[in-house]
Coordinates of C-alpha atoms in Angstrom, one line a residue:
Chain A
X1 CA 0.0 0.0 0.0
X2 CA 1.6 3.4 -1.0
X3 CA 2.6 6.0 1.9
X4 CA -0.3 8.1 1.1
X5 CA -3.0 5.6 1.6
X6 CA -2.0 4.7 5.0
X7 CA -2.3 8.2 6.0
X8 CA -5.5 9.5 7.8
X9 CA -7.7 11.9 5.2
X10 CA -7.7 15.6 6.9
X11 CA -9.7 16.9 4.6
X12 CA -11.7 15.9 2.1
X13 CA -13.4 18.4 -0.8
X14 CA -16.4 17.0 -3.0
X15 CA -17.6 19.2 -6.0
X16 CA -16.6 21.9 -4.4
X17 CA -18.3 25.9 -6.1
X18 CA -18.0 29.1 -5.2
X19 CA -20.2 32.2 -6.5
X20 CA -18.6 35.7 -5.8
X21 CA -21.5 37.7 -6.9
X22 CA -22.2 36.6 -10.2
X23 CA -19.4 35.2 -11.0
X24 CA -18.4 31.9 -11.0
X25 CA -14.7 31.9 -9.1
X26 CA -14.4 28.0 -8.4
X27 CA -16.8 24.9 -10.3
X28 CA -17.0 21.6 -9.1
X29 CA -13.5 21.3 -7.5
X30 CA -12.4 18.1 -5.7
X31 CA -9.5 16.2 -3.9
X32 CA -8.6 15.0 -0.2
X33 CA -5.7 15.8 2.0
X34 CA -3.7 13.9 4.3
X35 CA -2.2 14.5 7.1
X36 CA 1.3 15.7 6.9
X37 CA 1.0 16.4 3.8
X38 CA 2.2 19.9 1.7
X39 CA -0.1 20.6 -0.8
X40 CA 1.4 23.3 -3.6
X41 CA -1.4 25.1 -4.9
X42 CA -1.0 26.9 -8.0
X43 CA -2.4 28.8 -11.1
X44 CA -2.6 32.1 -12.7
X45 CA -3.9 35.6 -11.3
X46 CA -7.4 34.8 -10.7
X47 CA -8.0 31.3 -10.8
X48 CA -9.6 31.2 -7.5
X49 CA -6.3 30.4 -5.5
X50 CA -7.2 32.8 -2.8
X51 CA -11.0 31.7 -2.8
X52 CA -10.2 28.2 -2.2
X53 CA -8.5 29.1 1.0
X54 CA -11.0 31.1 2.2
X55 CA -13.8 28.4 1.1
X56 CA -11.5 26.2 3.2
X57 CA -12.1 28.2 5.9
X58 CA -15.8 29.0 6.1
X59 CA -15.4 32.6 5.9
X60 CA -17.1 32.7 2.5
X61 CA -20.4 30.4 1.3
X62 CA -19.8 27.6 -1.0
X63 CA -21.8 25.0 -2.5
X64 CA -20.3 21.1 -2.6
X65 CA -18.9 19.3 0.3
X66 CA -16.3 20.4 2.5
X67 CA -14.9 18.0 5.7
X68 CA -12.4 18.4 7.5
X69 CA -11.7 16.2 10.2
X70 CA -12.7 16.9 13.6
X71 CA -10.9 18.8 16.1
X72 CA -8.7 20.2 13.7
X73 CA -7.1 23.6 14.8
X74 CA -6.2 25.7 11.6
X75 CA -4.2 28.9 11.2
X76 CA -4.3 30.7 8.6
X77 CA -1.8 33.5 7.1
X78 CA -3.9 35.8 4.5
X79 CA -2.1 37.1 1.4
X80 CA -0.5 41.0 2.0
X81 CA 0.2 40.8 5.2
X82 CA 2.7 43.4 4.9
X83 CA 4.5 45.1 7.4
X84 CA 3.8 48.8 6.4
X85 CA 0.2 47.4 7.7
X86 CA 1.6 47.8 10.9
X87 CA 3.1 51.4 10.2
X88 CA 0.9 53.2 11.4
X89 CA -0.6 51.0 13.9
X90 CA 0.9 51.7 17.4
X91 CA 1.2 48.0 18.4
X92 CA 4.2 46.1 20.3
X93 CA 4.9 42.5 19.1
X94 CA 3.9 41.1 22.9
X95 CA 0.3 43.0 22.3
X96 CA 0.1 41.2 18.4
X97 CA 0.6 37.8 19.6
X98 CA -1.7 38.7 22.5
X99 CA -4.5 37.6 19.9
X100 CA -3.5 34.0 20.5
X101 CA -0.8 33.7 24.0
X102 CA 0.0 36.5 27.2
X103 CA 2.5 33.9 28.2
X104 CA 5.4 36.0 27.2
X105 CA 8.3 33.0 27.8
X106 CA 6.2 31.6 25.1
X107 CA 6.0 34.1 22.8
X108 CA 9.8 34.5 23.1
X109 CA 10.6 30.4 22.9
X110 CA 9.0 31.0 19.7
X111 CA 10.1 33.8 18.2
X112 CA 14.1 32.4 19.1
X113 CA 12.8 29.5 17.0
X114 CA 12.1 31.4 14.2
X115 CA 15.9 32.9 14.4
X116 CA 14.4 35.8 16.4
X117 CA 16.6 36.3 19.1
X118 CA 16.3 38.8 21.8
X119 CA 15.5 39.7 25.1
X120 CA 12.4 40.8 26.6
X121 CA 12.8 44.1 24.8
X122 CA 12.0 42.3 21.4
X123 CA 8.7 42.3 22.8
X124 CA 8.2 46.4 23.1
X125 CA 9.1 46.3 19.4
X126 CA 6.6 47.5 16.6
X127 CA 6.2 44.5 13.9
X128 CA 7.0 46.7 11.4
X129 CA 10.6 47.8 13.0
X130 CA 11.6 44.3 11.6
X131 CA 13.7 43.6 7.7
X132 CA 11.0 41.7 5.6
X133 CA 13.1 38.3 6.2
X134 CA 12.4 39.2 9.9
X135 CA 8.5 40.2 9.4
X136 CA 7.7 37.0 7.9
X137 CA 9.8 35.0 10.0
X138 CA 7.5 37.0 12.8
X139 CA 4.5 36.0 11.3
X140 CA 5.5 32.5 10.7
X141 CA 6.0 32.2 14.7
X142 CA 2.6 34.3 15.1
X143 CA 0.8 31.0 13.1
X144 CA 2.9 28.7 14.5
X145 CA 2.8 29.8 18.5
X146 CA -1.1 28.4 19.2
X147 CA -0.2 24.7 18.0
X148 CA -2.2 24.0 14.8
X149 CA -2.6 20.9 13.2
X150 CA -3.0 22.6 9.6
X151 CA -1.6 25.6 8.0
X152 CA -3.2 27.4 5.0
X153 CA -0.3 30.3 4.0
X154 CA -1.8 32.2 1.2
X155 CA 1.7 33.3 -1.2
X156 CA 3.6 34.1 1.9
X157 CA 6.5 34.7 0.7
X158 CA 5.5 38.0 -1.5
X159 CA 8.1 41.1 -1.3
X160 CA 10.8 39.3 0.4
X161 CA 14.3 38.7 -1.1
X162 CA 15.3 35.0 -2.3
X163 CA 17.8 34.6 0.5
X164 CA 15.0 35.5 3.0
X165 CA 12.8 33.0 1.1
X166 CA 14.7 30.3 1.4
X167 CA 15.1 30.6 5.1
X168 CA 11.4 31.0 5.6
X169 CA 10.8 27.8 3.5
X170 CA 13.5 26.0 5.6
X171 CA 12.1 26.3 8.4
X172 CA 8.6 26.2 7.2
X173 CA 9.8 22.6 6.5
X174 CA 11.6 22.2 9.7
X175 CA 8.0 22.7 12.0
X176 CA 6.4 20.8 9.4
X177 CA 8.6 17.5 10.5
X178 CA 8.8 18.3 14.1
X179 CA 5.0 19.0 14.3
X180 CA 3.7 16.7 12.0
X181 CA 1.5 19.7 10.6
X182 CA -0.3 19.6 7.1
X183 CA 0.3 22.7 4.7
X184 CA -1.6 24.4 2.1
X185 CA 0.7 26.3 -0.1
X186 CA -0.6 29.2 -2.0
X187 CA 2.4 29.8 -4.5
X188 CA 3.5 31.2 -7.7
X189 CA 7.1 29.4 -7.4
X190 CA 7.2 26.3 -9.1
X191 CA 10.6 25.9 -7.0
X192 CA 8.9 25.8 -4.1
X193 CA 6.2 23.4 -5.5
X194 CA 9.4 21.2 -6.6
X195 CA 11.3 21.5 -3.5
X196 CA 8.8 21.6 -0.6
X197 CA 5.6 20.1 -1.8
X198 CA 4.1 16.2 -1.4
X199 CA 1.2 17.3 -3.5
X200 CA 0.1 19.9 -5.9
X201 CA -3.1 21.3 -7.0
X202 CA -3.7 23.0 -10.3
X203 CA -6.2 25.5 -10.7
X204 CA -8.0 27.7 -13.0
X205 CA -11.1 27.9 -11.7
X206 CA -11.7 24.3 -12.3
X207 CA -9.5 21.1 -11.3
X208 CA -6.6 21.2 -13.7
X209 CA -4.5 18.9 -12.1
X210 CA -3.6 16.7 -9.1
X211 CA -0.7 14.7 -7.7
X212 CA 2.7 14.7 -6.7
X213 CA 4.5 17.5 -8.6
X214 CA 7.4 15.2 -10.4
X215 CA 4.4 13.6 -12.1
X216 CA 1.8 15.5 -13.1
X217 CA 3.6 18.9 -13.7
X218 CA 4.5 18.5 -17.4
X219 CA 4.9 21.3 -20.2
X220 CA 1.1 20.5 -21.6
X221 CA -0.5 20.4 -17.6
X222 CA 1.3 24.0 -16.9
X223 CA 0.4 25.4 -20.5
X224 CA -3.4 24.0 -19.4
X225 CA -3.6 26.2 -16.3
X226 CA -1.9 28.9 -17.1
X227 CA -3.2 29.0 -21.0
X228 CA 0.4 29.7 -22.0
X229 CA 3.5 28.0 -22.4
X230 CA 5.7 27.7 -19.2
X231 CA 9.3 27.5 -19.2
X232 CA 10.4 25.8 -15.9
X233 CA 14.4 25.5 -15.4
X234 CA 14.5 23.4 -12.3
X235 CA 17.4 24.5 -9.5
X236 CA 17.8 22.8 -6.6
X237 CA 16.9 24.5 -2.6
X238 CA 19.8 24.6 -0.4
Chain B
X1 CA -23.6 77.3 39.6
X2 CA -25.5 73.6 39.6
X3 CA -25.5 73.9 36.3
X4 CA -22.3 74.6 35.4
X5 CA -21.1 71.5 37.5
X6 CA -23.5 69.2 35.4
X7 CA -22.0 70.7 32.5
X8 CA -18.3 69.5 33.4
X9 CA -18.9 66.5 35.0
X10 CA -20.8 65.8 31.2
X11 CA -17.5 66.8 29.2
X12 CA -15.3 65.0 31.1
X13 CA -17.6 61.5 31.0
X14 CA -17.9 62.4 27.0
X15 CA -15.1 63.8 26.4
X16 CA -13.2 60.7 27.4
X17 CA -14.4 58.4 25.7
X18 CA -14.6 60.7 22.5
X19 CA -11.1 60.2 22.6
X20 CA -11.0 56.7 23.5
X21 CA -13.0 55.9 20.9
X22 CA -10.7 58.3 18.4
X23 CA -8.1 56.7 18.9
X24 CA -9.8 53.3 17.0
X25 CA -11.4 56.2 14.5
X26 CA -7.7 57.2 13.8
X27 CA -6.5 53.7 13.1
X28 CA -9.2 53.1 10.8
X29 CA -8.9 56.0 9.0
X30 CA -12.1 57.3 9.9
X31 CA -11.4 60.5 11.9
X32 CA -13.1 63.0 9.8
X33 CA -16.0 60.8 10.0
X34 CA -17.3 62.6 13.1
X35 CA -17.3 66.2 11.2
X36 CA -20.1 65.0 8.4
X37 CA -22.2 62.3 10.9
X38 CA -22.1 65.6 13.9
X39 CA -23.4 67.6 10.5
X40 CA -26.2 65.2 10.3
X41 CA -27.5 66.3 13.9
X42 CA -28.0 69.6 12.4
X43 CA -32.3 69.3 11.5
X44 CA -32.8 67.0 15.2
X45 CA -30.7 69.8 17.1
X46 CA -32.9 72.4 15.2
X47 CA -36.2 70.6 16.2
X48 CA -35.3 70.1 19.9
X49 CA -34.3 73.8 20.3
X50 CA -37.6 74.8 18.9
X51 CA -39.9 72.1 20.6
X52 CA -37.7 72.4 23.7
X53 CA -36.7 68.9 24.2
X54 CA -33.3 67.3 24.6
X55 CA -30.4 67.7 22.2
X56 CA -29.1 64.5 22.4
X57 CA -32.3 62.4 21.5
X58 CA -32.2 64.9 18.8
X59 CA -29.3 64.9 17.1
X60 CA -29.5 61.0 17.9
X61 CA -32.7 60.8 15.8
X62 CA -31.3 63.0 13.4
X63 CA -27.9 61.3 12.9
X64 CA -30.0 57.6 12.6
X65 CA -32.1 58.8 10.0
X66 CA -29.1 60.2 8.0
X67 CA -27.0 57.0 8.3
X68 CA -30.2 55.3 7.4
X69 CA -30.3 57.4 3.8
X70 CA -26.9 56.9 2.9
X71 CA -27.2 53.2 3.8
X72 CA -30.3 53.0 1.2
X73 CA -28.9 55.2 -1.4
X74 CA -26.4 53.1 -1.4
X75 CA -28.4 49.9 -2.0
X76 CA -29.5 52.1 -5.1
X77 CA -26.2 53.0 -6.3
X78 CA -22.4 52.0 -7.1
X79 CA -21.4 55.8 -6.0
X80 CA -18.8 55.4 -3.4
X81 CA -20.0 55.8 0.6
X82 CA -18.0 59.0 1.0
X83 CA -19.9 60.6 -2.4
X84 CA -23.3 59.5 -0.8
X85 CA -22.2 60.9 2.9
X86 CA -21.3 64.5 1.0
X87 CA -25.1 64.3 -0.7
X88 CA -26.9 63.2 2.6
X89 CA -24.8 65.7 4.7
X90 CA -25.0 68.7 2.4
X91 CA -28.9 68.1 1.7
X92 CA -29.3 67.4 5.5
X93 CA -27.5 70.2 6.6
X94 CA -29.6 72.9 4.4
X95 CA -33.1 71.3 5.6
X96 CA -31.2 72.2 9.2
X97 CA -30.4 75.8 8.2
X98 CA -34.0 76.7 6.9
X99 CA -35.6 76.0 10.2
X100 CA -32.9 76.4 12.5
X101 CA -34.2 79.4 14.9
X102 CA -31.3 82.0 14.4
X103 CA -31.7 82.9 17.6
X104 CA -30.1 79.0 18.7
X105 CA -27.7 79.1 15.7
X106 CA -24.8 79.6 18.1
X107 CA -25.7 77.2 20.5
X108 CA -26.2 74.4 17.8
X109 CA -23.1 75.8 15.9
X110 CA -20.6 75.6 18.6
X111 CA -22.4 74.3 21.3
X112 CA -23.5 75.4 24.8
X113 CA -22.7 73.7 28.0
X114 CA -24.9 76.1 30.0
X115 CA -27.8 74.5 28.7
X116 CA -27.1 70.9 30.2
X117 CA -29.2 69.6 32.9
X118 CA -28.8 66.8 36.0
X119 CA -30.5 64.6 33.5
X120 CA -28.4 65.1 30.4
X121 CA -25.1 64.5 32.7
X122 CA -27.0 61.4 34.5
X123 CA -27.3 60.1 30.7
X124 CA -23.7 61.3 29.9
X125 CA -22.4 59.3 33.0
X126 CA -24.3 56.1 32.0
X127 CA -24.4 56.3 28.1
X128 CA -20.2 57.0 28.3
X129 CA -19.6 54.7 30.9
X130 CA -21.3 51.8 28.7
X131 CA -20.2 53.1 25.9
X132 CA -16.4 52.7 27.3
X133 CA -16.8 49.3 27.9
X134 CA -18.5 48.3 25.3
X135 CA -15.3 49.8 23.3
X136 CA -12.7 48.8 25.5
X137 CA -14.0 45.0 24.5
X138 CA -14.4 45.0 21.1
X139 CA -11.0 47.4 20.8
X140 CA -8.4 44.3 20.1
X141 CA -11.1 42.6 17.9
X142 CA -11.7 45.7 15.8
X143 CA -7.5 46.2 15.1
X144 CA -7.1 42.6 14.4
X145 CA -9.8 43.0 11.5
X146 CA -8.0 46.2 10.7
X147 CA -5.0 44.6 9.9
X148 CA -6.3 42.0 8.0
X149 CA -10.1 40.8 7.8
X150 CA -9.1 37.5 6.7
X151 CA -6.6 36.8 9.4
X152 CA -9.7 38.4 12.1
X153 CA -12.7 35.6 10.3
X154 CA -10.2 32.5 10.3
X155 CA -9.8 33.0 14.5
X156 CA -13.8 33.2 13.9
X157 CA -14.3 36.7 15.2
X158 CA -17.4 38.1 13.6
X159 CA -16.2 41.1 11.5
X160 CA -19.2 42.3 10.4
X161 CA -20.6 42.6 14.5
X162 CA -17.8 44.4 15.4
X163 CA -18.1 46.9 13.1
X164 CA -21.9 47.2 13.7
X165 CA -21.4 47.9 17.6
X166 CA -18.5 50.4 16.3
X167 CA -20.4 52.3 13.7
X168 CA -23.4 52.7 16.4
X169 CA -20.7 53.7 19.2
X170 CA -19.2 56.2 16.9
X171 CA -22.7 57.5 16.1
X172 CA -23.9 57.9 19.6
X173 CA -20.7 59.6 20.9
X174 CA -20.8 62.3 18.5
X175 CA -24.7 62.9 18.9
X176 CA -23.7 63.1 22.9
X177 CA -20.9 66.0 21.7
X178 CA -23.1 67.8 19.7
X179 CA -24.6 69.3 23.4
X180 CA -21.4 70.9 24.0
X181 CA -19.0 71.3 21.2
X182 CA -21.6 72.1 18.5
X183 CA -22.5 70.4 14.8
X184 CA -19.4 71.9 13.7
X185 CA -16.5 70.3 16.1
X186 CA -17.6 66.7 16.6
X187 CA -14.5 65.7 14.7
X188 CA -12.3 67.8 16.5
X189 CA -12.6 66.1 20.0
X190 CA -12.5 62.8 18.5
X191 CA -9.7 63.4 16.1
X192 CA -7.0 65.4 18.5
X193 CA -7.1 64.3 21.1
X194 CA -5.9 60.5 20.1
X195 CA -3.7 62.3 17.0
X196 CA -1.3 63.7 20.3
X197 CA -2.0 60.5 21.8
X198 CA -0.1 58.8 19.0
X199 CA 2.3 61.2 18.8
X200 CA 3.5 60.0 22.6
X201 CA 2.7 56.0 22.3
X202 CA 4.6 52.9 21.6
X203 CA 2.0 50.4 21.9
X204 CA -2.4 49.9 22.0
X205 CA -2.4 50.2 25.6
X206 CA -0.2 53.8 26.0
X207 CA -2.2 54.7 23.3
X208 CA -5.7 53.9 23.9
X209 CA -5.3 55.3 27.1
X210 CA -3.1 58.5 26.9
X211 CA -6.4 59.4 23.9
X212 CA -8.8 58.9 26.9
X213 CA -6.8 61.3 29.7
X214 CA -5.8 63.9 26.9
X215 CA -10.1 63.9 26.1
X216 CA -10.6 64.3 29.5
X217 CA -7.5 66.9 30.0
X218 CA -8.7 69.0 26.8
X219 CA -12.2 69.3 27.5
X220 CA -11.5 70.2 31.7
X221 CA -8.6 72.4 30.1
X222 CA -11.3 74.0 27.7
X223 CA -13.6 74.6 30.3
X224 CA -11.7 76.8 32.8
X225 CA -10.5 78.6 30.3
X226 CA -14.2 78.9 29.6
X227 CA -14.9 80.1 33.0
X228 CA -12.1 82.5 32.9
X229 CA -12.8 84.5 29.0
X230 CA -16.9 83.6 28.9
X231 CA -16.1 82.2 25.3
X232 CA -17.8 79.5 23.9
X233 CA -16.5 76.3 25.3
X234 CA -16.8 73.8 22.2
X235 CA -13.9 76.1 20.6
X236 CA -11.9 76.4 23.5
X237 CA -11.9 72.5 23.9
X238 CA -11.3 72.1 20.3
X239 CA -8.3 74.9 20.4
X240 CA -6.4 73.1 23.6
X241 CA -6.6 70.0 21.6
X242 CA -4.9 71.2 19.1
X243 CA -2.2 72.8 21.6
X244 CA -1.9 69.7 22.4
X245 CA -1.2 68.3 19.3
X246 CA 1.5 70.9 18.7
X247 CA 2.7 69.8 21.8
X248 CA 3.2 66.1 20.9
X249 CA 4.6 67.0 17.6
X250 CA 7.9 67.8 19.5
X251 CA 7.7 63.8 20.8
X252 CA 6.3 62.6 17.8
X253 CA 8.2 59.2 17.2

């Protein structure tokens, strides 16, 4: 039996639509996820990426079936979470991750975790004060600090250099060993769908494809979702 | 004299929490939203001078019926909010002006804390005190849907609640103003006093609270100097905010 069978289904998506006034955004999507897996999922501008997450989430209506398993805690990291958000916003990093701990020795473990070293003056600091590198790295521990089972991270990675990418991805991989978690991946790298994933979706509004990257990610199935050819010159993640 | 001493205990209970409340008005972006919704009071304030009864239930009345309008037009329409506002407020303020006793024009303008009674300060001690906690408990909740909406519906808070019980806070502070700033300087006491605030704070807390003292320090500031000139006090309040202001310019981080 293949490694993926004997895993428990997390979630499990049956014809799956969603109506965003009178459009159409998603039709009759399905697949299952299980856990531990990191599910890549990918398409052009507008092909309902973002929608699926937030389908996935219940904060939008949706026809078709949507399960998740029960008892499931998910966090979620929405797409632009910049840090000029928190420019003009007056609030300390203890008083952000207030929303979900006040045990500050937590907060702390976590943030040195992430590579964010510092005393308790770390906490007086205003989220924005940090490099992007650092911002994301904060908001990676800020998902991470309530113990979820699965993560949905919608292009996280958006505005940040490649170095600072790579580091985030690293250690994106490095809780998802140590915590066993289950990742959805909104992404526009197909590096990071290479190197990270277990599974990838392919969207365009409808299922386009579905699968473990090395095999279904061809020349004709990216040229099917994106409606253009795709170049892809694979390099290999430190 | 009784009178007088209803009148300040009144701008400190609303003056407070104007600027408690600012200070979440300021992070939405939403300062000036006070000037046009105190505007709105204009035609209730005019009716309650004429038919002698209170200001506040008013301007209230007034202010509901305004929102109300723009919220239809706008079920009507793909103009933006803040066109629809500037047609509801302009048209609202003109049916005001063509009724509005000139005799009262001051008081309505500017305001007129000699006018406020043991029951209008009872219902400013209750109505702020509520008001404050009401605020003070959906404050995190409306800054975590501030910076993202998303993030605030995935932890299951409900967005669209908290900005209900907002909207209707905002709406019933600046009718409570109206007694003793005026329909012109709603936005004024809501606005400055949390602008300086920021100007001095690090963090939520300093800042949340350093908007409610510098409401309460304005408006007790405004009010001797009140008692000292005999000008109208809904300036004076307005013009030591803005002191103030200057003031925290020099700390401004």
């Amino acid at each position: 039996m293949a490694v993926r069978e004997m895993r428990e289904t997390i979630l499990k998506v049956e014809n799956l639509s969603v109506k965003l006034g009178k459009e159409i955004v998603i039709k009759n999507l399905s697949f299952d996820v299980r856990r531990g897996e990191i599910l890549t999922i990918i398409g052009p501008n507008g092909a309902g990426k973002t929608t699926l997450l937030r389908a996935l989430l219940g904060i939008i209506p949706h026809d078709g079936r949507l399960e998740w398993k029960e008892r499931i805690k998910i966090n979620y990291l929405p797409q632009r979470m910049s840090k000029e958000k928190f420019n003009f916003l007056p609030i300390s990093i203890r008083e952000f991750f207030r929303f979900k701990t006040r045990s500050e020795e937590k907060i702390l473990r976590m943030l040195e975790e992430v590579g964010l070293k510092g005393d308790g003056n770390i906490l007086k600091k205003n989220p924005s004060s940090f490099s992007s590198g650092q911002f994301q790295r904060m908001l990676l521990a800020w998902v991470l600090i309530d113990d979820p089972d699965v993560l949905l991270l919608d292009e996280p990675m958006s505005g940040i250099d490649i170095e600072g990418e790579t580091t985030i991805y690293s250690l994106l991989k490095k809780f998802w060993k140590k915590r066993k978690l289950t990742v959805f991946l909104v992404t526009h790298d197909l590096n990071v769908v290479y190197g990270y994933s277990t599974n990838c979706l392919c969207i365009n509004k409808i299922k386009s494809c579905f699968g473990r990257p090395k095999k279904i990610l061809t020349s004709k199935s990216l040229q099917d979702v994106y409606g253009t050819r795709i170049k892809f010159y694979k390099h290999t993640h430190r | 004299m009784e009178q007088i001493i209803f009148g300040l205990v009144t701008i400190i209970f609303v003056s407070g929490v104007a600027g408690y409340l600012g200070s979440l008005m300021i992070t939405k972006r939403m300062a000036l939203v006070g000037g046009p919704l105190g505007h709105l009071a204009l035609p209730g304030v005019a009716l309650a001078l004429i038919y002698r009864f209170g200001i506040f239930p008013g301007a209230m009345l007034s202010i509901g019926a305004g929102a109300l309008l723009i919220w239809v037009f706008s079920l009507r329409t793909k103009l933006p909010l803040e066109a629809l506002t500037a047609i509801v407020f302009a048209s609202v303020v003109s049916i005001g002006f063509l009724f509005l006793p000139l005799e009262h024009a001051e008081q309505a303008l500017i305001g007129d804390i000699t006018q406020i009674n043991f029951f209008d300060a009872l219902l400013a001690i209750f109505l702020s005190t509520a008001l404050f906690l009401i605020i003070r408990k959906i404050y995190p909740l409306v800054i975590l849907s501030e910076i993202s909406e998303d993030l605030a519906k995935s932890l299951l808070i409900n967005v669209k609640k908290y900005t209900l019980i907002y909207l209707v806070s905002v709406a019933l502070v600046t009718a409570m103003e109206v007694k003793f700033v005026g329909i012109l300087l709603t936005a004024g006491l809501i606005a400055i006093p949390a602008a300086a605030s920021r100007n001095f704070s690090r963090n939520l807390t300093q800042y949340s609270n350093l908007s409610l003292i510098f409401g309460i320090l304005c408006s007790v500031s405004g009010f001797l100097l009140f008692r000292i000139t005999n000008l109208p006090i809904g300036p004076l309040i307005i013009l030591t905010s803005f002191i103030l202001f200057l003031i925290s310019l020099i700390f401004s981080r």
